CSV table of C-alpha atoms and ligand atoms in Angstrom, one decimal:
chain,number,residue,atom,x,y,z
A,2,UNK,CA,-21.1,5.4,-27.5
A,3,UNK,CA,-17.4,5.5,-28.1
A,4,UNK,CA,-16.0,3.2,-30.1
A,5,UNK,CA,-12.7,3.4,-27.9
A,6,UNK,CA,-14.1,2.4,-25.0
A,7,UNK,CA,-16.9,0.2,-26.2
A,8,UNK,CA,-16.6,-3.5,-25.5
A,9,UNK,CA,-13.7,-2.6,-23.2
A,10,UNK,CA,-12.3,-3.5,-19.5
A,11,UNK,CA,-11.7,-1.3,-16.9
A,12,UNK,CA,-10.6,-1.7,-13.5
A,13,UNK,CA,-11.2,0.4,-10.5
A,14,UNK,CA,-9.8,0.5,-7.3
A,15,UNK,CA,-11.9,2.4,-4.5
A,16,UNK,CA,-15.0,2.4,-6.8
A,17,UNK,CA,-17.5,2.0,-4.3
A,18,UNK,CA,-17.8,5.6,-3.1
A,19,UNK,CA,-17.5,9.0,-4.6
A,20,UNK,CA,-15.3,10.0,-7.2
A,21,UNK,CA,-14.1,6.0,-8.1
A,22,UNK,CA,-18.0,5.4,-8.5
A,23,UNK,CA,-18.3,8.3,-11.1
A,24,UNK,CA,-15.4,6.9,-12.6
A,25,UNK,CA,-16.9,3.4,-13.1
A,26,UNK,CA,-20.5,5.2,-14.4
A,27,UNK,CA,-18.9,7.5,-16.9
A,28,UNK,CA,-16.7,3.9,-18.2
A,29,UNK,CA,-20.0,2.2,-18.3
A,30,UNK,CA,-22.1,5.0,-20.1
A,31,UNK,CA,-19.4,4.3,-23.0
A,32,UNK,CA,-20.2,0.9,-22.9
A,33,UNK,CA,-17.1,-0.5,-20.9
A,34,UNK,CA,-17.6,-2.8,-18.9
A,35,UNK,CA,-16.2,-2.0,-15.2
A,36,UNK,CA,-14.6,-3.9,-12.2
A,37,UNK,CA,-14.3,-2.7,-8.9
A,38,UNK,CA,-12.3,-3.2,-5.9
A,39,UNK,CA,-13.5,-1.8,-2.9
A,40,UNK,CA,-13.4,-2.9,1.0
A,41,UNK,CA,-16.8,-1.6,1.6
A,42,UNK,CA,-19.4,-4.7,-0.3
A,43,UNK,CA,-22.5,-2.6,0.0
A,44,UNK,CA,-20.6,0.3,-2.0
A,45,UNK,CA,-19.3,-1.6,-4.4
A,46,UNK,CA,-22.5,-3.8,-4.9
A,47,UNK,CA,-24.2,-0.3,-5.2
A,48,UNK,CA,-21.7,0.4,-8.0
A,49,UNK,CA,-22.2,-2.4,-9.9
A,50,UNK,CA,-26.0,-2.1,-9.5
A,51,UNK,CA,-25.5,1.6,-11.4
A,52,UNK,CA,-23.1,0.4,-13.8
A,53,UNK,CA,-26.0,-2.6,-14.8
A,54,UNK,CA,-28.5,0.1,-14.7
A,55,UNK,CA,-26.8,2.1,-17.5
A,56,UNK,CA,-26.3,-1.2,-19.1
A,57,UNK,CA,-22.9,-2.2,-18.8
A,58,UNK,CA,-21.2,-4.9,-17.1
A,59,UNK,CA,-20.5,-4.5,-13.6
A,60,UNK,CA,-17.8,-6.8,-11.6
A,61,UNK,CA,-17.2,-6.5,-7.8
A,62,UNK,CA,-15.1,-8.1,-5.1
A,63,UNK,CA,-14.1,-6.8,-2.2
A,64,UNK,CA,-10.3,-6.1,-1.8
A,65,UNK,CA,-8.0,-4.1,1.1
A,66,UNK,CA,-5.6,-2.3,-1.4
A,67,UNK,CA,-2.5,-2.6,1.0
A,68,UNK,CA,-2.9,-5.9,1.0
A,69,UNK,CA,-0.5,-6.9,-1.8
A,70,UNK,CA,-1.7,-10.5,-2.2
A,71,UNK,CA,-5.7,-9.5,-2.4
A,72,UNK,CA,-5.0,-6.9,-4.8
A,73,UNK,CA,-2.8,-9.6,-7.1
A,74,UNK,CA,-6.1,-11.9,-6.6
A,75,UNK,CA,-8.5,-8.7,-7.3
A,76,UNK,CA,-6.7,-8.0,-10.9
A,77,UNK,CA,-6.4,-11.5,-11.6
A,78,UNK,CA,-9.9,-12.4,-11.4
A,79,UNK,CA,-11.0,-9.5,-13.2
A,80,UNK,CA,-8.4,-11.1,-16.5
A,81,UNK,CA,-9.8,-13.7,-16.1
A,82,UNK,CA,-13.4,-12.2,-16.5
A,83,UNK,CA,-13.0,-10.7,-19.2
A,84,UNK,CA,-9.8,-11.8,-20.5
A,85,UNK,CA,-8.2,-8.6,-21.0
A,86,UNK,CA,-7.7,-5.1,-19.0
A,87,UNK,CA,-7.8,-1.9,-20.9
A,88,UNK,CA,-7.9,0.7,-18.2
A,89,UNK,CA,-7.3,0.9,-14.8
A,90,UNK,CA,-8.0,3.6,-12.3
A,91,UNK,CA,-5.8,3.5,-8.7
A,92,UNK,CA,-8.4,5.2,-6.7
A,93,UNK,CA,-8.8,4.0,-3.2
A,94,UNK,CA,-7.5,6.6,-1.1
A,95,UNK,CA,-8.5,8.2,2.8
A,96,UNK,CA,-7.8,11.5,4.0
A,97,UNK,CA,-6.3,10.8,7.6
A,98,UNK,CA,-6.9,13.4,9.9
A,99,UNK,CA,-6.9,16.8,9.4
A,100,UNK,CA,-6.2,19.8,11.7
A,101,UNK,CA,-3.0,18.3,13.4
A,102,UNK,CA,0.5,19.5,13.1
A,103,UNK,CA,3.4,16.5,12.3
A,104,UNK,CA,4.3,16.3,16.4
A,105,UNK,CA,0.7,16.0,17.2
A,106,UNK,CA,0.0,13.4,14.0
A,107,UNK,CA,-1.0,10.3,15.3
A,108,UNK,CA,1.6,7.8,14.5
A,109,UNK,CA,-0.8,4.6,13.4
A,110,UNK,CA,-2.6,7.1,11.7
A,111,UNK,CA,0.3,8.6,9.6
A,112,UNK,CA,1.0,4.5,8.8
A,113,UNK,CA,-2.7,4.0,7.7
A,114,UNK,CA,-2.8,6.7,5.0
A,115,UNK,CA,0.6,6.0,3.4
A,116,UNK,CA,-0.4,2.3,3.5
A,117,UNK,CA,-3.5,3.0,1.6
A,118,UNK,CA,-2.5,5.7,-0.5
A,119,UNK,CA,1.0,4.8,-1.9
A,120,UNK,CA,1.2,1.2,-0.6
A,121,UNK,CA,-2.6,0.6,-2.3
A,122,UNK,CA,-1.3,1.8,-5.6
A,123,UNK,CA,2.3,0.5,-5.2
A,124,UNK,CA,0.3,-2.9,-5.2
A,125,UNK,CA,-2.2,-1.9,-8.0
A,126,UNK,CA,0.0,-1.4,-10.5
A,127,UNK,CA,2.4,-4.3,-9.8
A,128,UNK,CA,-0.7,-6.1,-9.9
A,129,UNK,CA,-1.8,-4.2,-13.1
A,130,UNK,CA,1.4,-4.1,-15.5
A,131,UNK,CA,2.3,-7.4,-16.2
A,132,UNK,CA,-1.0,-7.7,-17.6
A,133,UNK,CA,-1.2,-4.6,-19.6
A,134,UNK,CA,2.4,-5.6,-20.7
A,135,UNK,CA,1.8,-8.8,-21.8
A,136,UNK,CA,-1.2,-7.5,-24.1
A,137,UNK,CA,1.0,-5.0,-25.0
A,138,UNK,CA,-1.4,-2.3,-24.7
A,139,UNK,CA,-3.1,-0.3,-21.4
A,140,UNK,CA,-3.8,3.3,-19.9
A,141,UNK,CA,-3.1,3.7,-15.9
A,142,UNK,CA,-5.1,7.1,-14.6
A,143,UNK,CA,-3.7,7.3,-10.2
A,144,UNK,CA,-5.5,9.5,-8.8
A,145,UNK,CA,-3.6,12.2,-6.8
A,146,UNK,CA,-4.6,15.6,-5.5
A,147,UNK,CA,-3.5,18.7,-5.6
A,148,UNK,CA,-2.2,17.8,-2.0
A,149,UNK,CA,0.2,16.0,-4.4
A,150,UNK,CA,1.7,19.0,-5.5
A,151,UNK,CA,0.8,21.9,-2.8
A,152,UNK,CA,2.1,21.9,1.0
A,153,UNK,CA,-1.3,20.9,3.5
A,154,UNK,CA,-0.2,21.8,6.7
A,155,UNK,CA,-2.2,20.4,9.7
A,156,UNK,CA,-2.0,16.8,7.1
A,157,UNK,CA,1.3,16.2,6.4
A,158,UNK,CA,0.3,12.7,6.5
A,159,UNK,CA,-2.1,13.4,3.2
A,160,UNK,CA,0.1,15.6,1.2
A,161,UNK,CA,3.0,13.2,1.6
A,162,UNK,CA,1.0,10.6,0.2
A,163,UNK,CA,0.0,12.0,-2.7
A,164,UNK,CA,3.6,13.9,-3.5
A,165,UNK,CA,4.2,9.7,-3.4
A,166,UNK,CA,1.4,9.2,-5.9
A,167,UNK,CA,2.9,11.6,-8.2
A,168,UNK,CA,5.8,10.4,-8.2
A,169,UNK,CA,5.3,6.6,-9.2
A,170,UNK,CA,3.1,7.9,-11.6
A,171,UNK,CA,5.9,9.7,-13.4
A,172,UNK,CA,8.1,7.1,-13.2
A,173,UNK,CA,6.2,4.3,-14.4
A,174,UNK,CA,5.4,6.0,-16.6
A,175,UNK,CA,8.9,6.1,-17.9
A,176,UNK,CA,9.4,2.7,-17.7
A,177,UNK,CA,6.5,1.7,-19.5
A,178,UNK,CA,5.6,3.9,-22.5
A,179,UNK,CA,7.6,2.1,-24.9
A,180,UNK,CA,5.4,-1.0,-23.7
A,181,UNK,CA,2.4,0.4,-24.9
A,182,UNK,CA,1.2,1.6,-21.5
A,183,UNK,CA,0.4,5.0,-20.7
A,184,UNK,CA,0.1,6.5,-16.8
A,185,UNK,CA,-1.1,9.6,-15.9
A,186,UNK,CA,-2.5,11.4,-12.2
A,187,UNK,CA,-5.4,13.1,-11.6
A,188,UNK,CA,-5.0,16.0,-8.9
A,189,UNK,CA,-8.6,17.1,-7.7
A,190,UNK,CA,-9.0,19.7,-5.8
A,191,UNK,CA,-11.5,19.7,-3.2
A,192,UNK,CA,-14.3,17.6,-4.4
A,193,UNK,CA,-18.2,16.9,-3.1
A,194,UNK,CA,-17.6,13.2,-2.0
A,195,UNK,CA,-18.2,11.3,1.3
A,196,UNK,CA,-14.5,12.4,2.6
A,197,UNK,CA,-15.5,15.8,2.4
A,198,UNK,CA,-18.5,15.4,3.4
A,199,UNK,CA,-16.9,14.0,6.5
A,200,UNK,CA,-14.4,16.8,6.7
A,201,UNK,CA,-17.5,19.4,6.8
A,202,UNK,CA,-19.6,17.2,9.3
A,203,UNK,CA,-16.8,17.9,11.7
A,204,UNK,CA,-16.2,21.7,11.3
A,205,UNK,CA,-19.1,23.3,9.2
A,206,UNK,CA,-17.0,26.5,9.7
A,207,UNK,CA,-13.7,25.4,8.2
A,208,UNK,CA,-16.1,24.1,5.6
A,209,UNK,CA,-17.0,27.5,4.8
A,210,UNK,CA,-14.1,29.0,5.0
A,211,UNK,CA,-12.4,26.6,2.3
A,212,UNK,CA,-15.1,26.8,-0.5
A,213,UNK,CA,-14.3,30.2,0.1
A,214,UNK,CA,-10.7,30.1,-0.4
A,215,UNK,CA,-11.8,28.3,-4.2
A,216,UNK,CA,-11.5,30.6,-6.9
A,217,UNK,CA,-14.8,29.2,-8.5
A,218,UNK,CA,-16.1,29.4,-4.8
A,219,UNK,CA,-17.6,25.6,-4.9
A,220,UNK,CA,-16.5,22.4,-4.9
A,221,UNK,CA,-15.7,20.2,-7.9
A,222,UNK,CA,-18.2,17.4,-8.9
A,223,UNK,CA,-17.1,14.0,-8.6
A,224,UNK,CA,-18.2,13.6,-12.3
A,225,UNK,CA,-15.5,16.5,-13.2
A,226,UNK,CA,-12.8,14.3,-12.1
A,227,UNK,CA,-14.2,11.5,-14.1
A,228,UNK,CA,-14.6,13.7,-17.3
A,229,UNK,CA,-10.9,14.0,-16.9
A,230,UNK,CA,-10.0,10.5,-16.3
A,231,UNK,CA,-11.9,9.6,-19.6
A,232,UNK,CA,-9.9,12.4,-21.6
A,233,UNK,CA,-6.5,10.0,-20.1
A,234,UNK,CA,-8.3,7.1,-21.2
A,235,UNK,CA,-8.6,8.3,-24.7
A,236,UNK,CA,-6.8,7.9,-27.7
A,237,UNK,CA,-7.4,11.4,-28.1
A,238,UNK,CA,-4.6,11.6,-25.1
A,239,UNK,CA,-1.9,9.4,-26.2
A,240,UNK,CA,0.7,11.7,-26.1
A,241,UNK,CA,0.1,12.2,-22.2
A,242,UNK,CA,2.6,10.9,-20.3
A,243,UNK,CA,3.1,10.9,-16.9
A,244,UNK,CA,1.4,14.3,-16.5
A,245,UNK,CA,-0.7,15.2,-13.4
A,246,UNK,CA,-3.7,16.7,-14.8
A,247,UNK,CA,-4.9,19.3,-11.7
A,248,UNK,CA,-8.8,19.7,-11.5
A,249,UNK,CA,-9.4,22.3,-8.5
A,250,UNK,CA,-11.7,25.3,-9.3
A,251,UNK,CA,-8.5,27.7,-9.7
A,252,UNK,CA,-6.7,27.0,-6.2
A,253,UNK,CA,-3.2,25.8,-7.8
A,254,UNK,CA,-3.1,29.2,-9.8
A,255,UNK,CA,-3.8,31.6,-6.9
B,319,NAD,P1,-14.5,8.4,-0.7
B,319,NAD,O1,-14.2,8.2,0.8
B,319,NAD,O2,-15.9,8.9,-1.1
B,319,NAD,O3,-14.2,7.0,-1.5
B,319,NAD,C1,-13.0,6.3,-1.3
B,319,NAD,C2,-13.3,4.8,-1.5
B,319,NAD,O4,-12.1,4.1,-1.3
B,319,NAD,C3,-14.4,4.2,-0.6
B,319,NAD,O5,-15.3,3.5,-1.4
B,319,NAD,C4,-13.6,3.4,0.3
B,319,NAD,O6,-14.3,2.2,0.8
B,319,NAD,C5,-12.4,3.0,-0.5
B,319,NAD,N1,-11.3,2.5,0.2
B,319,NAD,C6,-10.7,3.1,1.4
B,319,NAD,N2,-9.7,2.4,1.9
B,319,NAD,C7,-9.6,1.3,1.0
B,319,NAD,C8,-8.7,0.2,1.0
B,319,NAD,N3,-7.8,0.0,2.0
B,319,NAD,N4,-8.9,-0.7,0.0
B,319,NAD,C9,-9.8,-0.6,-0.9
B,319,NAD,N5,-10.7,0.5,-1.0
B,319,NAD,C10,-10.6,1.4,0.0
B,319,NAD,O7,-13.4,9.4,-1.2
B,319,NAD,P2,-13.2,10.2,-2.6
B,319,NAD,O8,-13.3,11.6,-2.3
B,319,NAD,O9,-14.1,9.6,-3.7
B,319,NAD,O10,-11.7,9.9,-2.9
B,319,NAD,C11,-11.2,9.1,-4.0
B,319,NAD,C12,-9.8,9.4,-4.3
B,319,NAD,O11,-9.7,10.8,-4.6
B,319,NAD,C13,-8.9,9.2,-3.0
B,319,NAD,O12,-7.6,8.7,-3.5
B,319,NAD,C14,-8.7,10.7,-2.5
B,319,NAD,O13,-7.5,10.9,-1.8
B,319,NAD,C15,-8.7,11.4,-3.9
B,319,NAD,N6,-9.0,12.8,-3.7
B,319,NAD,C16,-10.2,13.2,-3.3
B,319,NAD,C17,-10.5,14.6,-3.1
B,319,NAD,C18,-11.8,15.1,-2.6
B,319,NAD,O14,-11.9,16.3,-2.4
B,319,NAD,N7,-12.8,14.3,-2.5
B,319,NAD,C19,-9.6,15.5,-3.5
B,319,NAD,C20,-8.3,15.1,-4.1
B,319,NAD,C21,-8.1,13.7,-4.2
């Protein structure tokens, strides 16, 4: 167990599903104990029942990441928990819909995914830096996606978002390394999580089709992405700084 992250908070937005959940199990496996935010309860309950199983401390409440003054509540309660916050992960993401050009996008839906996916971590880390800056230490990992850095036609909606994520990731960054805090993205490629799975439900052929546009022809593991996240969280990373670290079986070289 890791003495760096042993006896240690983390805070995870969106942990109740998928790549946040393998997040929160790879922080508890180093003995840090892990609170997530989720708007799904049985997720997140099912979360924390993993995290206890690998015998860390598991901490849920349910929270709607655009809403500014839950999320505030959220990160609050979780200081006052534990009385400090080490890490935190801005997660909770959705996908929108896919296969529709910009005039054909619907309009609530466009709303919905910038809501959630810049709004959500707009909130988190106003939520989350006071706090860290007041201890004068803490590491910020957003998760992105390569969508964040490569056009996705057919989801403008998506890749809009996470071009967003990237850039209030490199920003804050800026503005808070000489604070003690250090942020960094995540950009995962196509990865094997309920919102692909959904994805694939609808068109098995498109599903096909994409693995087979991967380089390493497969999708990542949701456990990749949180091998990554614990590199960001490490001291082993404290010179990374507002980097987006891309994780996507070879499809940003190609
Ligand atoms: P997922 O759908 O399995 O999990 C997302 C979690 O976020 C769920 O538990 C969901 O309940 C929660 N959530 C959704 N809306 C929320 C809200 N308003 N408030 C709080 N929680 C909310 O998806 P995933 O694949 O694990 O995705 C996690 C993150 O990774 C997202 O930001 C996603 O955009 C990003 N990502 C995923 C992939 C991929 O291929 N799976 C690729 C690149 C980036």
């Amino acid at each position: 167990m890791s003495t760096q992250f042993a006896n240690k908070v983390a805070l995870i937005t969106g942990g109740g599903s998928g790549i946040g959940r393998a997040i929160a199990l790879a922080f508890a496996a180093r003995g840090t104990a892990v609170a997530i935010g989720d708007i799904d309860p049985e997720g997140g309950a099912e979360t924390v029942r993993l995290i206890e199983k690998k015998g860390s401390v598991g901490f849920f409440r349910v929270v709607d990441v655009t809403d500014s003054t839950a999320v505030e509540a959220f990160v609050t309660a979780v200081y006052q928990q534990f009385g400090r916050l080490d890490f935190a992960v801005n997660n909770a993401g959705i996908e929108g819909s896919n296969g529709r050009k910009i005039t054909q996008y619907d309009q609530e839906m466009f709303e919905q995914v910038m809501d959630i996916n810049v709004n959500g971590v707009w909130h988190s880390l106003r939520a989350e830096l006071p706090i860290m800056e007041q201890q004068g230490h803490g590491v910020i990992v957003n998760i992105a996606s390569i969508a964040g850095l490569l056009a996705m036609p057919r989801n403008a909606a998506y890749a809009a978002s996470k071009h967003a994520v990237i850039g209030l990731t490199r920003s804050a960054a800026l503005e808070y390394i000489r604070k003690g805090i250090r942020i960094n993205a995540v950009c995962p490629g196509y990865t094997n999580t309920p919102m692909v799975a959904r994805g694939f439900a609808q068109n098995p052929v498109m599903g096909e089709q994409l693995v087979n546009m991967i380089p390493a022809r497969r999708l990542g593991k949701p456990e990749e992405i949180a091998g990554a996240v614990m590199y960001l969280c490490s001291d082993e990373a404290a010179f990374m700084v507002g980097q987006t670290m891309v994780l996507d079986g070879g499809i940003e070289a190609a």
